[in-house]
PDB file of N, CA and C in Angstrom:
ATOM      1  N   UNK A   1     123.177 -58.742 -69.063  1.00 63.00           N
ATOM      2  CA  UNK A   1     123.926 -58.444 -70.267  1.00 63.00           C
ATOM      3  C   UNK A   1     123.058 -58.677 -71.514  1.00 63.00           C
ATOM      4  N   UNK A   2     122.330 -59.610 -71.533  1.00 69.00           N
ATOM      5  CA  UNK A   2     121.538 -60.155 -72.551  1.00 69.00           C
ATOM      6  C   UNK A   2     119.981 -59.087 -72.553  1.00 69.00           C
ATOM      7  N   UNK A   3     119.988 -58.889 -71.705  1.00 68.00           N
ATOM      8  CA  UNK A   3     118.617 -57.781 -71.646  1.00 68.00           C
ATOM      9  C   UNK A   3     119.116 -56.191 -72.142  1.00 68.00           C
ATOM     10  N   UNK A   4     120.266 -56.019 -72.132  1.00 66.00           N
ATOM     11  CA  UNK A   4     121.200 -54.599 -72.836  1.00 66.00           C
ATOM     12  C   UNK A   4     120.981 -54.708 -74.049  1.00 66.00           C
ATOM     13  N   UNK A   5     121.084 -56.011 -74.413  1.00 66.00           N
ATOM     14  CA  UNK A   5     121.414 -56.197 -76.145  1.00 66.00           C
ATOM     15  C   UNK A   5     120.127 -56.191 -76.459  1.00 66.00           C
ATOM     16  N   UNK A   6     119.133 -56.661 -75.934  1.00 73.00           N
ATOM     17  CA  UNK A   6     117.748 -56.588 -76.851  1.00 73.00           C
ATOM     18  C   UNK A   6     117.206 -55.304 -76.415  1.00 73.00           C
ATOM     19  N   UNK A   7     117.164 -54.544 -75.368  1.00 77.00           N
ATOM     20  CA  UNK A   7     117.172 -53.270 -75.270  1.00 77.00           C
ATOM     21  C   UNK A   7     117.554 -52.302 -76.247  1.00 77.00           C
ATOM     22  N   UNK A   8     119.262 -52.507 -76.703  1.00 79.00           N
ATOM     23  CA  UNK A   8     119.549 -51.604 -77.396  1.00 79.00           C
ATOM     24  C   UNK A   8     119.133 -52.219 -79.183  1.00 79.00           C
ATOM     25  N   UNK A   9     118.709 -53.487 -79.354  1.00 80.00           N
ATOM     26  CA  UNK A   9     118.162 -53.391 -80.670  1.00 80.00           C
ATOM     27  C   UNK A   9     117.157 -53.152 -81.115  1.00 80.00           C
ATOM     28  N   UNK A  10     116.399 -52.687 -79.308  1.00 78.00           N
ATOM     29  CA  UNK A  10     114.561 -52.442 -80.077  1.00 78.00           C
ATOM     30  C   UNK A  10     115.108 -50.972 -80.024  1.00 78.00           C
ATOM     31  N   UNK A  11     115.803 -50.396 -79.498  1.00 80.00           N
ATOM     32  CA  UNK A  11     115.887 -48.639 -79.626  1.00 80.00           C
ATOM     33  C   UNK A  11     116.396 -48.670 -80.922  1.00 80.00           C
ATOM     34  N   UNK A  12     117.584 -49.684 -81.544  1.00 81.00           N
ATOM     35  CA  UNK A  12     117.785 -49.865 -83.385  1.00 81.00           C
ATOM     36  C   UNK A  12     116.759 -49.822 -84.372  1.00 81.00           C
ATOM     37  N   UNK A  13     115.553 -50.541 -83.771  1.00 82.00           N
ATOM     38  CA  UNK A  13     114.494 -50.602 -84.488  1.00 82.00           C
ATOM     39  C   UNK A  13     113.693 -49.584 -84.591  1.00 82.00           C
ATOM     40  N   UNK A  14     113.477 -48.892 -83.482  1.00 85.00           N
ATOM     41  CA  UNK A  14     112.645 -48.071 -83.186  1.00 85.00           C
ATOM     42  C   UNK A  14     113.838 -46.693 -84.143  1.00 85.00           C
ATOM     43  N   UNK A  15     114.799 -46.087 -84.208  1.00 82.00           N
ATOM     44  CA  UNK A  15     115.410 -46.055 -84.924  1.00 82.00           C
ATOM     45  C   UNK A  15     115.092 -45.675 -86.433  1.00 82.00           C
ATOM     46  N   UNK A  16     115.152 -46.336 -86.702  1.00 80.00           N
ATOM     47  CA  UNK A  16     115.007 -47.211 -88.043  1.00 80.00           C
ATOM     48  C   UNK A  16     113.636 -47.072 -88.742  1.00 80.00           C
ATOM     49  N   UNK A  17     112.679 -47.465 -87.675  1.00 81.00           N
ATOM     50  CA  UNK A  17     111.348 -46.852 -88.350  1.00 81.00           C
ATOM     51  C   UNK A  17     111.143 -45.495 -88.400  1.00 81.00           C
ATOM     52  N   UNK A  18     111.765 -44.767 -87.525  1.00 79.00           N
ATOM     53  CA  UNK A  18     111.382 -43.247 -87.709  1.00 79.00           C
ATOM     54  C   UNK A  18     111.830 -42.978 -88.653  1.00 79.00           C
ATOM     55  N   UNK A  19     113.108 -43.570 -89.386  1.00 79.00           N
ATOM     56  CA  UNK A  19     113.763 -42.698 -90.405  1.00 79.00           C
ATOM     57  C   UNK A  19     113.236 -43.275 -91.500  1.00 79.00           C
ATOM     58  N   UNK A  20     112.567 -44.824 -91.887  1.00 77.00           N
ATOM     59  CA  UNK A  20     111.671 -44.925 -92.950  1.00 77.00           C
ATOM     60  C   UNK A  20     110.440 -44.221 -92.952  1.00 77.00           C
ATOM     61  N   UNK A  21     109.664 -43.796 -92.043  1.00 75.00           N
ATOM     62  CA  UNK A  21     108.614 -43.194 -91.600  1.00 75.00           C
ATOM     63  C   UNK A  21     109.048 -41.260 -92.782  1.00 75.00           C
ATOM     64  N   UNK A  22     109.893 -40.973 -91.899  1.00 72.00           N
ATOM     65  CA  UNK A  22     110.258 -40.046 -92.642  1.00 72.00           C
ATOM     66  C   UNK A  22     110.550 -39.622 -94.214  1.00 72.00           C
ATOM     67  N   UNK A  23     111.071 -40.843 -94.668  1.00 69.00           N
ATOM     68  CA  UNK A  23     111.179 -40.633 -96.233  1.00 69.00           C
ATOM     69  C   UNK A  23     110.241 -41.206 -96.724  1.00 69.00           C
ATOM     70  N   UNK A  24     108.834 -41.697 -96.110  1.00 65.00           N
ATOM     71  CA  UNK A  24     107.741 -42.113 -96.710  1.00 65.00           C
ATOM     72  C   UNK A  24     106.760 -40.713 -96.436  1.00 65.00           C
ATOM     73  N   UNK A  25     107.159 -40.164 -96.422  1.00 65.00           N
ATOM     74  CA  UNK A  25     106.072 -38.921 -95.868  1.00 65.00           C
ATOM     75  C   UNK A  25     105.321 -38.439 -97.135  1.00 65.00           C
ATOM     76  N   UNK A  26     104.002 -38.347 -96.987  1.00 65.00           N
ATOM     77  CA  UNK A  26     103.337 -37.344 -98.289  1.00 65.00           C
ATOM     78  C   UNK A  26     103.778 -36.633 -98.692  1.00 65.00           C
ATOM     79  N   UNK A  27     104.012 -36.096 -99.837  1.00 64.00           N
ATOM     80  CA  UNK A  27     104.659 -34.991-100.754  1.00 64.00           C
ATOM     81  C   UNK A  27     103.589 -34.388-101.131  1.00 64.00           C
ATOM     82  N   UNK A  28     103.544 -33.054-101.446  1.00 65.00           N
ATOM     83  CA  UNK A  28     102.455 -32.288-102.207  1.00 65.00           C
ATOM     84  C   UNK A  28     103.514 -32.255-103.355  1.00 65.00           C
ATOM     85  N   UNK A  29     102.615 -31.786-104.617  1.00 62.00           N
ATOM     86  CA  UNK A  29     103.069 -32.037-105.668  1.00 62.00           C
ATOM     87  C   UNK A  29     103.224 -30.361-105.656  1.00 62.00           C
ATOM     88  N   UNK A  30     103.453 -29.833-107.008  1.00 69.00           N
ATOM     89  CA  UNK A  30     104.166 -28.273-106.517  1.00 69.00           C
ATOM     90  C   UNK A  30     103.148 -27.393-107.512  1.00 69.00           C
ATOM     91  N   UNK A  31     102.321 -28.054-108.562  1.00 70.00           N
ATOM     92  CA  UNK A  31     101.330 -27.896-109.417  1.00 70.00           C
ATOM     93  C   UNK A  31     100.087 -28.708-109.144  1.00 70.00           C
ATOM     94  N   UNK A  32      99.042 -27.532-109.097  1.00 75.00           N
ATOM     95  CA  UNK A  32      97.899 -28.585-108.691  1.00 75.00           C
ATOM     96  C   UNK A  32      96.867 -28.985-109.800  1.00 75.00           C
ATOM     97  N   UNK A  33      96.109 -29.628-109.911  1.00 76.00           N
ATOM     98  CA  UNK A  33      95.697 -30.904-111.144  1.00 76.00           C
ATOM     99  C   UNK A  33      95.133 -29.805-112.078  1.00 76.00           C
ATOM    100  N   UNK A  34      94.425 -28.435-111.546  1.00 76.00           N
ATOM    101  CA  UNK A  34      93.444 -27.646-112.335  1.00 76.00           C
ATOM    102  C   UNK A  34      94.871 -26.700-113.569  1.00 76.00           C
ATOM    103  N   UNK A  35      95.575 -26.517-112.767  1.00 74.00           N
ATOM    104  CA  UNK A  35      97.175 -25.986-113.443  1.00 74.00           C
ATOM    105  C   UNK A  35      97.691 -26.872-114.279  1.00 74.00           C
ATOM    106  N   UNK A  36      97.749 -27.966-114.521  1.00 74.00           N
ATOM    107  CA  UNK A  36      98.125 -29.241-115.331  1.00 74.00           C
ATOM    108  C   UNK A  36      97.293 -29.579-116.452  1.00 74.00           C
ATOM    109  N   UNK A  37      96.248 -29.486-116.014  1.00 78.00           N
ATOM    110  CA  UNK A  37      95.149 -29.238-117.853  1.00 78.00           C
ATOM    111  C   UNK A  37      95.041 -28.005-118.172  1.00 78.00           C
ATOM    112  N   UNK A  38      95.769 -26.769-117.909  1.00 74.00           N
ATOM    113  CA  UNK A  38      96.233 -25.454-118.679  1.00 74.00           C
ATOM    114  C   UNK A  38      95.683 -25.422-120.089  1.00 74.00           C
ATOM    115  N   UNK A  39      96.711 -26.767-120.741  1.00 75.00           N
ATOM    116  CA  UNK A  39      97.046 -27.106-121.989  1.00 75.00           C
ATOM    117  C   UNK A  39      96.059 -26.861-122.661  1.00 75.00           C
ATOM    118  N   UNK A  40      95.187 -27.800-122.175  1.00 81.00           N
ATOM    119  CA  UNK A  40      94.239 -28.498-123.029  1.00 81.00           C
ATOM    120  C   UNK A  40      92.538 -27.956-122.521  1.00 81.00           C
ATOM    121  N   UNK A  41      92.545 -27.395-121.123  1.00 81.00           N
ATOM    122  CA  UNK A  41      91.122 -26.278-120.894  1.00 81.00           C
ATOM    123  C   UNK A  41      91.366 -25.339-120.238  1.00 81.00           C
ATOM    124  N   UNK A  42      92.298 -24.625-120.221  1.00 81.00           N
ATOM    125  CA  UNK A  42      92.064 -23.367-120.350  1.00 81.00           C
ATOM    126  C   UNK A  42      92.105 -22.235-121.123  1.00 81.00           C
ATOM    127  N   UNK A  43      91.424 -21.214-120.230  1.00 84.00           N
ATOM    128  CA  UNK A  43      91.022 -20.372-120.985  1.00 84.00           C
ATOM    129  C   UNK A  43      91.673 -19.843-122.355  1.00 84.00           C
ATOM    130  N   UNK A  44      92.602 -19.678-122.405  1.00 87.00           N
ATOM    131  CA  UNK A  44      93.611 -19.531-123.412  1.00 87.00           C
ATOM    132  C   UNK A  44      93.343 -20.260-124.597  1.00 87.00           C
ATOM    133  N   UNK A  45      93.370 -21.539-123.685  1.00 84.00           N
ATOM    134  CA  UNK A  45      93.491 -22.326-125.098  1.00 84.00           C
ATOM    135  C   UNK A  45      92.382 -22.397-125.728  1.00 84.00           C
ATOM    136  N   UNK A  46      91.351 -22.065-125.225  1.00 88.00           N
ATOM    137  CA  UNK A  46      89.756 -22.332-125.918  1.00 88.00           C
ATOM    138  C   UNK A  46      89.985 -20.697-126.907  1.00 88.00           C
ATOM    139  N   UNK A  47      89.821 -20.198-125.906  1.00 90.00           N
ATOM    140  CA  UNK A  47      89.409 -18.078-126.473  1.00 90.00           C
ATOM    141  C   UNK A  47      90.415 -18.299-127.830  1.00 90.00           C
ATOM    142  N   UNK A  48      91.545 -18.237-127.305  1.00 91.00           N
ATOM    143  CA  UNK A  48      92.787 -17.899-128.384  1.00 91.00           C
ATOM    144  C   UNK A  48      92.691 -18.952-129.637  1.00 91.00           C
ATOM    145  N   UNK A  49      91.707 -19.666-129.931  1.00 89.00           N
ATOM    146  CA  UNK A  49      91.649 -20.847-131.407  1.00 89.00           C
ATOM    147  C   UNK A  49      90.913 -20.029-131.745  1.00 89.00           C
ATOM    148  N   UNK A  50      89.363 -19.567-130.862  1.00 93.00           N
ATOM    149  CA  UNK A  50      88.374 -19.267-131.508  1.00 93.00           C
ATOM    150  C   UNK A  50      88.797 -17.895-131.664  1.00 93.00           C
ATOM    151  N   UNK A  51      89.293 -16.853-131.268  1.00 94.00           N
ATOM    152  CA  UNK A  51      89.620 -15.441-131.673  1.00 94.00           C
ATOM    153  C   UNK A  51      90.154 -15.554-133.051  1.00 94.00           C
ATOM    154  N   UNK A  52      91.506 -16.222-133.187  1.00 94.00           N
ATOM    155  CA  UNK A  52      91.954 -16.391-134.306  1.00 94.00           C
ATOM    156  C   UNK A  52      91.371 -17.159-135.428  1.00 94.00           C
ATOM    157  N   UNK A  53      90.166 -17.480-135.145  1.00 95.00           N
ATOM    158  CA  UNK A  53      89.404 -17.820-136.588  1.00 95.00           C
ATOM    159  C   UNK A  53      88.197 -16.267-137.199  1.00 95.00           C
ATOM    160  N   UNK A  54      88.595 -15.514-136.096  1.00 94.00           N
ATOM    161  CA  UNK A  54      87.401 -14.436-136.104  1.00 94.00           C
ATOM    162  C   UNK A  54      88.089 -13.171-135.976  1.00 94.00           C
ATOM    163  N   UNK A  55      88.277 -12.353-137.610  1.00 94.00           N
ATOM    164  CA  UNK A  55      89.422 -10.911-137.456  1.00 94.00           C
ATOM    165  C   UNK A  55      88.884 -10.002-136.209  1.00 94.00           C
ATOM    166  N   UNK A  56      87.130  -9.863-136.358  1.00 96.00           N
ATOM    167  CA  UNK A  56      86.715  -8.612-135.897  1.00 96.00           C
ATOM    168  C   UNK A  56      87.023  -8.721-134.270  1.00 96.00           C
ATOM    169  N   UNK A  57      86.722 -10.219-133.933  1.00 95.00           N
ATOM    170  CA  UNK A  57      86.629 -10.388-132.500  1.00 95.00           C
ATOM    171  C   UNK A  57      87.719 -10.378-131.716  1.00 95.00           C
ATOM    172  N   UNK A  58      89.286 -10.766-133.147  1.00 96.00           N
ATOM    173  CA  UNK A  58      90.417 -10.977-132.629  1.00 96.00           C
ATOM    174  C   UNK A  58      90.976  -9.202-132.001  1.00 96.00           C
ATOM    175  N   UNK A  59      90.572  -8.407-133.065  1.00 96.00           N
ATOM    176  CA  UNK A  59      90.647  -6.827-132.816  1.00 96.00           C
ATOM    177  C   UNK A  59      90.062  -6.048-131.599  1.00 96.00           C
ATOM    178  N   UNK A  60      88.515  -6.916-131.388  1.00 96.00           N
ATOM    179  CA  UNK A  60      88.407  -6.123-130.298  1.00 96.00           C
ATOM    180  C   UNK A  60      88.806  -6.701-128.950  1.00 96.00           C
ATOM    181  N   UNK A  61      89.172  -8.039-128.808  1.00 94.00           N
ATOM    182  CA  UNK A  61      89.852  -8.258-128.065  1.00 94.00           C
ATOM    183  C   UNK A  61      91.256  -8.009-127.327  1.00 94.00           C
ATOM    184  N   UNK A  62      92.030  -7.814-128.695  1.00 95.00           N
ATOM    185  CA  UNK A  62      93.357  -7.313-128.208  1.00 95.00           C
ATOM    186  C   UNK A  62      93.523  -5.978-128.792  1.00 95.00           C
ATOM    187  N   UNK A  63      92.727  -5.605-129.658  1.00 96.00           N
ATOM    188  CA  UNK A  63      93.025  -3.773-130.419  1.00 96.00           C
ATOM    189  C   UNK A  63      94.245  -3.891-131.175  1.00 96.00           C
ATOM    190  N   UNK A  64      94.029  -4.636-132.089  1.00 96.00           N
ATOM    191  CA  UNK A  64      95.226  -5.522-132.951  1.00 96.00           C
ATOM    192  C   UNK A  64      95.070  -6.160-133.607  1.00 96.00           C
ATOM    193  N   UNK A  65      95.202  -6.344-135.150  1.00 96.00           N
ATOM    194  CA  UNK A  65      94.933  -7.194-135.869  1.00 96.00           C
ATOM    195  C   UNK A  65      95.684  -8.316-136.103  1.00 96.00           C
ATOM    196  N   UNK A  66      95.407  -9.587-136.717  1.00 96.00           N
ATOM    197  CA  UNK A  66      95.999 -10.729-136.320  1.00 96.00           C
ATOM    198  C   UNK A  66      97.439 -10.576-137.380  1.00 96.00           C
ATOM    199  N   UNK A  67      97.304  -9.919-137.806  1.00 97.00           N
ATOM    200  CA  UNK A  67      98.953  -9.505-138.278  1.00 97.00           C
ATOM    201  C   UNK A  67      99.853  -9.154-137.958  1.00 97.00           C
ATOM    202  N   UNK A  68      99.602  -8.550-137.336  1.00 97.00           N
ATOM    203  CA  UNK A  68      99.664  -6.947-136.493  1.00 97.00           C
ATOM    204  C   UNK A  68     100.394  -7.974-135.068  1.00 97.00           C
ATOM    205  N   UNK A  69      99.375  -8.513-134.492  1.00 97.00           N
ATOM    206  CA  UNK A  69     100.170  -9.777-133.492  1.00 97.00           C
ATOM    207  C   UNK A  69     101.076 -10.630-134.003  1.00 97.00           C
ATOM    208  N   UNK A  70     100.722 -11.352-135.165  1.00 97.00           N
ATOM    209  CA  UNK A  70     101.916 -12.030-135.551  1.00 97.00           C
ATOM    210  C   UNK A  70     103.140 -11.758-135.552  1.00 97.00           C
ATOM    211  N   UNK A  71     103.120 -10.162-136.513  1.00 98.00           N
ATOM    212  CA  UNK A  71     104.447  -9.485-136.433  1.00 98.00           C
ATOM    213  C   UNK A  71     105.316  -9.173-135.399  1.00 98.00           C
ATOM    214  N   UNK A  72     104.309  -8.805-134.206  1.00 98.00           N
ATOM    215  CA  UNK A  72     105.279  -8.515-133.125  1.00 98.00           C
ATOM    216  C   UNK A  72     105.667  -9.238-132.123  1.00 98.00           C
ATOM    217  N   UNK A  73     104.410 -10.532-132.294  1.00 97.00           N
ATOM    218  CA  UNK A  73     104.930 -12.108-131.963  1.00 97.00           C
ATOM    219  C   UNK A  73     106.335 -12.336-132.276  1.00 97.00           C
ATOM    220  N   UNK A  74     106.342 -12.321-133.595  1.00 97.00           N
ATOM    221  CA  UNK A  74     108.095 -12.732-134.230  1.00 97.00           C
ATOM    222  C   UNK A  74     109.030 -12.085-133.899  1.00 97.00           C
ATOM    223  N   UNK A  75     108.947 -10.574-133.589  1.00 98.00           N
ATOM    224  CA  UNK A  75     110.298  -9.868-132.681  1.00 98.00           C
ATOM    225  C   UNK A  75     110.145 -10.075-131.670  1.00 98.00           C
ATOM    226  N   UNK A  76     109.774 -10.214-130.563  1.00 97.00           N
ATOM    227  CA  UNK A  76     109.711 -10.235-129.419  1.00 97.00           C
ATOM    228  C   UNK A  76     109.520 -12.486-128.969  1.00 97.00           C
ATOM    229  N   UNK A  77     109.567 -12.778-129.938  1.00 97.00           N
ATOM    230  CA  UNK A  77     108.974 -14.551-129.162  1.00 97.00           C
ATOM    231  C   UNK A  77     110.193 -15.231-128.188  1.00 97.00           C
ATOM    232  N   UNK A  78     111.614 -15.001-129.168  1.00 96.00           N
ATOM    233  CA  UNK A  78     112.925 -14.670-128.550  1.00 96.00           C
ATOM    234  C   UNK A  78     112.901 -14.921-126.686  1.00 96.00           C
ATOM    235  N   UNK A  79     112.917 -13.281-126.636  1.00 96.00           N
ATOM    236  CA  UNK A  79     113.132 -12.961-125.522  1.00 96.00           C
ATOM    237  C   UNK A  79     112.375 -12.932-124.648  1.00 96.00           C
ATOM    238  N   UNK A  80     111.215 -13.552-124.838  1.00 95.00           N
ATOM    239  CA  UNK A  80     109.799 -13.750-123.381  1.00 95.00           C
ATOM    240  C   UNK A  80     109.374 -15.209-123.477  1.00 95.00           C
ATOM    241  N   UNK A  81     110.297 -16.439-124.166  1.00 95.00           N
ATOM    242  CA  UNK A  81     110.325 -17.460-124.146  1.00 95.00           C
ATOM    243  C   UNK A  81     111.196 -17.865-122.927  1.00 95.00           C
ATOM    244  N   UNK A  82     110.371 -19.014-122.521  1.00 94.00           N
ATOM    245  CA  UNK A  82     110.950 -19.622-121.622  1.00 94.00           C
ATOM    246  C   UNK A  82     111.441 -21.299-121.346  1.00 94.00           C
ATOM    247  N   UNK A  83     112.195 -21.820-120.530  1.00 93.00           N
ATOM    248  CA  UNK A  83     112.348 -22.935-121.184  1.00 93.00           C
ATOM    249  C   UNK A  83     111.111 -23.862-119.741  1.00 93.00           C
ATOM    250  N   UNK A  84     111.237 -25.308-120.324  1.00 91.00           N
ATOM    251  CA  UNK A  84     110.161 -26.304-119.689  1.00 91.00           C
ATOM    252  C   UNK A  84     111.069 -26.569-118.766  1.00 91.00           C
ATOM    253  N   UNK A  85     110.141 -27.325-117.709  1.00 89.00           N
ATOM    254  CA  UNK A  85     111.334 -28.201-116.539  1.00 89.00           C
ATOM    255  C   UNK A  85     110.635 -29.437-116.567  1.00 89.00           C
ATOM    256  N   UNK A  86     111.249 -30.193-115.487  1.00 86.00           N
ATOM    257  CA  UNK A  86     110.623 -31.835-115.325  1.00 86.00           C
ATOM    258  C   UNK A  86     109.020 -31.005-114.586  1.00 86.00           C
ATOM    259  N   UNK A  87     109.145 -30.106-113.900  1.00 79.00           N
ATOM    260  CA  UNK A  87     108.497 -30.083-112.736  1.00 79.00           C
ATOM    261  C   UNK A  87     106.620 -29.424-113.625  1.00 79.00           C
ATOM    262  N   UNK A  88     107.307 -28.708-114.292  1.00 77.00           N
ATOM    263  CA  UNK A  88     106.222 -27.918-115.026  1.00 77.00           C
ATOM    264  C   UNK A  88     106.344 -27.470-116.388  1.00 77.00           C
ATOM    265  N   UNK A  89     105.804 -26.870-117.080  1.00 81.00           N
ATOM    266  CA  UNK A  89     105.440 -26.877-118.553  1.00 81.00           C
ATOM    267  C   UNK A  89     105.600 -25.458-118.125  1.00 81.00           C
ATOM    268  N   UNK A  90     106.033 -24.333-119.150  1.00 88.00           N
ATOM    269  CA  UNK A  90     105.942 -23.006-119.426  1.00 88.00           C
ATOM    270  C   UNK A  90     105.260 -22.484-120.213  1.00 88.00           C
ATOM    271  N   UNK A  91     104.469 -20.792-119.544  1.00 90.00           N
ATOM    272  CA  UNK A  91     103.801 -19.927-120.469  1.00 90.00           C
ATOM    273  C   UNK A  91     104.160 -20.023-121.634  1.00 90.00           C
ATOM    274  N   UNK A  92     103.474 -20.643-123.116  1.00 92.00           N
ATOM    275  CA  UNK A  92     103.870 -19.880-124.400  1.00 92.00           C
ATOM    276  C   UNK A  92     103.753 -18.382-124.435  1.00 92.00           C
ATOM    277  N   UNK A  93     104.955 -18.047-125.508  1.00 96.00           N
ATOM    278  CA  UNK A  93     105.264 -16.831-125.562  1.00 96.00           C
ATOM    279  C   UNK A  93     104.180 -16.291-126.314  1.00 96.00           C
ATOM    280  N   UNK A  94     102.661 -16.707-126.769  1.00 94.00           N
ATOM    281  CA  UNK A  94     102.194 -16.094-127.151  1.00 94.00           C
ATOM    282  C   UNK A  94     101.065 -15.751-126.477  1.00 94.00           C
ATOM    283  N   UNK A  95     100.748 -17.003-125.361  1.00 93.00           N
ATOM    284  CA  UNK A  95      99.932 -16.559-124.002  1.00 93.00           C
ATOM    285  C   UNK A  95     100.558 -15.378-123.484  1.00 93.00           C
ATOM    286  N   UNK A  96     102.036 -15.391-122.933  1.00 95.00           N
ATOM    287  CA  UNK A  96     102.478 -14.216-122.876  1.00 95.00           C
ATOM    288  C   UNK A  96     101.779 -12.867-122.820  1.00 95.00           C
ATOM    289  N   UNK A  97     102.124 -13.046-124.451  1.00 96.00           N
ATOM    290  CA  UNK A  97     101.793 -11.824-125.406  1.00 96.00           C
ATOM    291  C   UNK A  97     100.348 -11.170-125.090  1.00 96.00           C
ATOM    292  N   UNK A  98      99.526 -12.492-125.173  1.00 94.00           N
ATOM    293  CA  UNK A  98      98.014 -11.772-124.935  1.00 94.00           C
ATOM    294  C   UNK A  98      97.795 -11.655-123.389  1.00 94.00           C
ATOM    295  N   UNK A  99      98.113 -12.144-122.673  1.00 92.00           N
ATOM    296  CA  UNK A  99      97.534 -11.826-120.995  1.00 92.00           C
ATOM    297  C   UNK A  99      98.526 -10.127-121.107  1.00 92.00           C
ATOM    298  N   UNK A 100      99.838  -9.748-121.526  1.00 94.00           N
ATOM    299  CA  UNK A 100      99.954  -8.302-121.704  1.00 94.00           C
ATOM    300  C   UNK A 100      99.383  -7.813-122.090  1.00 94.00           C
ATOM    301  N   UNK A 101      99.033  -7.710-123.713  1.00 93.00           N
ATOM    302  CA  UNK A 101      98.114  -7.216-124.062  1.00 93.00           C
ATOM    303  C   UNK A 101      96.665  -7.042-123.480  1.00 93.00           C
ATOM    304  N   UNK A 102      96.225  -7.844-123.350  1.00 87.00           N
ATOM    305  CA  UNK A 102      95.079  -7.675-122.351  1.00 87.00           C
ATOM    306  C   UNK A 102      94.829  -6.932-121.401  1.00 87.00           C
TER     307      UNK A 102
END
């Protein structure tokens, strides 16, 4: 009788670790580290400061002058905006704008 009971508490145990085992499991994250400095090095963010300090380069880049983008930045920012989540950060609507254009 006494050998049932410790029987059935190592199968409790045994149990028990599988299911901590399980909610300890590695997670991949859903963005990977090179996607997460977007912000701050990529391409975008470097090209698109230095274009916009430079009319001619901004023109032949997009065939558009930086007015010309602004303006249609402002009708359109609206509706190709998107919102942020916990999980990830969203395209600005003006990255958007230029990977279309492009």
């Amino acid at each position: 009788m006494e050998a049932l009971l410790l029987e059935e508490e190592a199968l409790a145990l045994i149990l028990l670790n599988k299911q901590i085992q399980k909610k300890k499991r590695n997670r991949r994250f859903w963005t990977h580290k090179i996607v997460q400095l977007r912000g701050e090095a990529g391409l975008f963010a470097n090209l698109y400061r230095e274009l916009r300090n430079d009319d001619e380069k901004f023109f032949d880049f997009l065939r558009m002058s930086i007015a010309l983008f602004d303006e249609l930045l402002g009708h359109i920012k609206d509706k190709i905006k998107k919102k942020d989540t916990v999980m990830r950060s969203s395209i600005t609507p003006e990255e958007r704008l230029v990977i279309t254009l492009r």
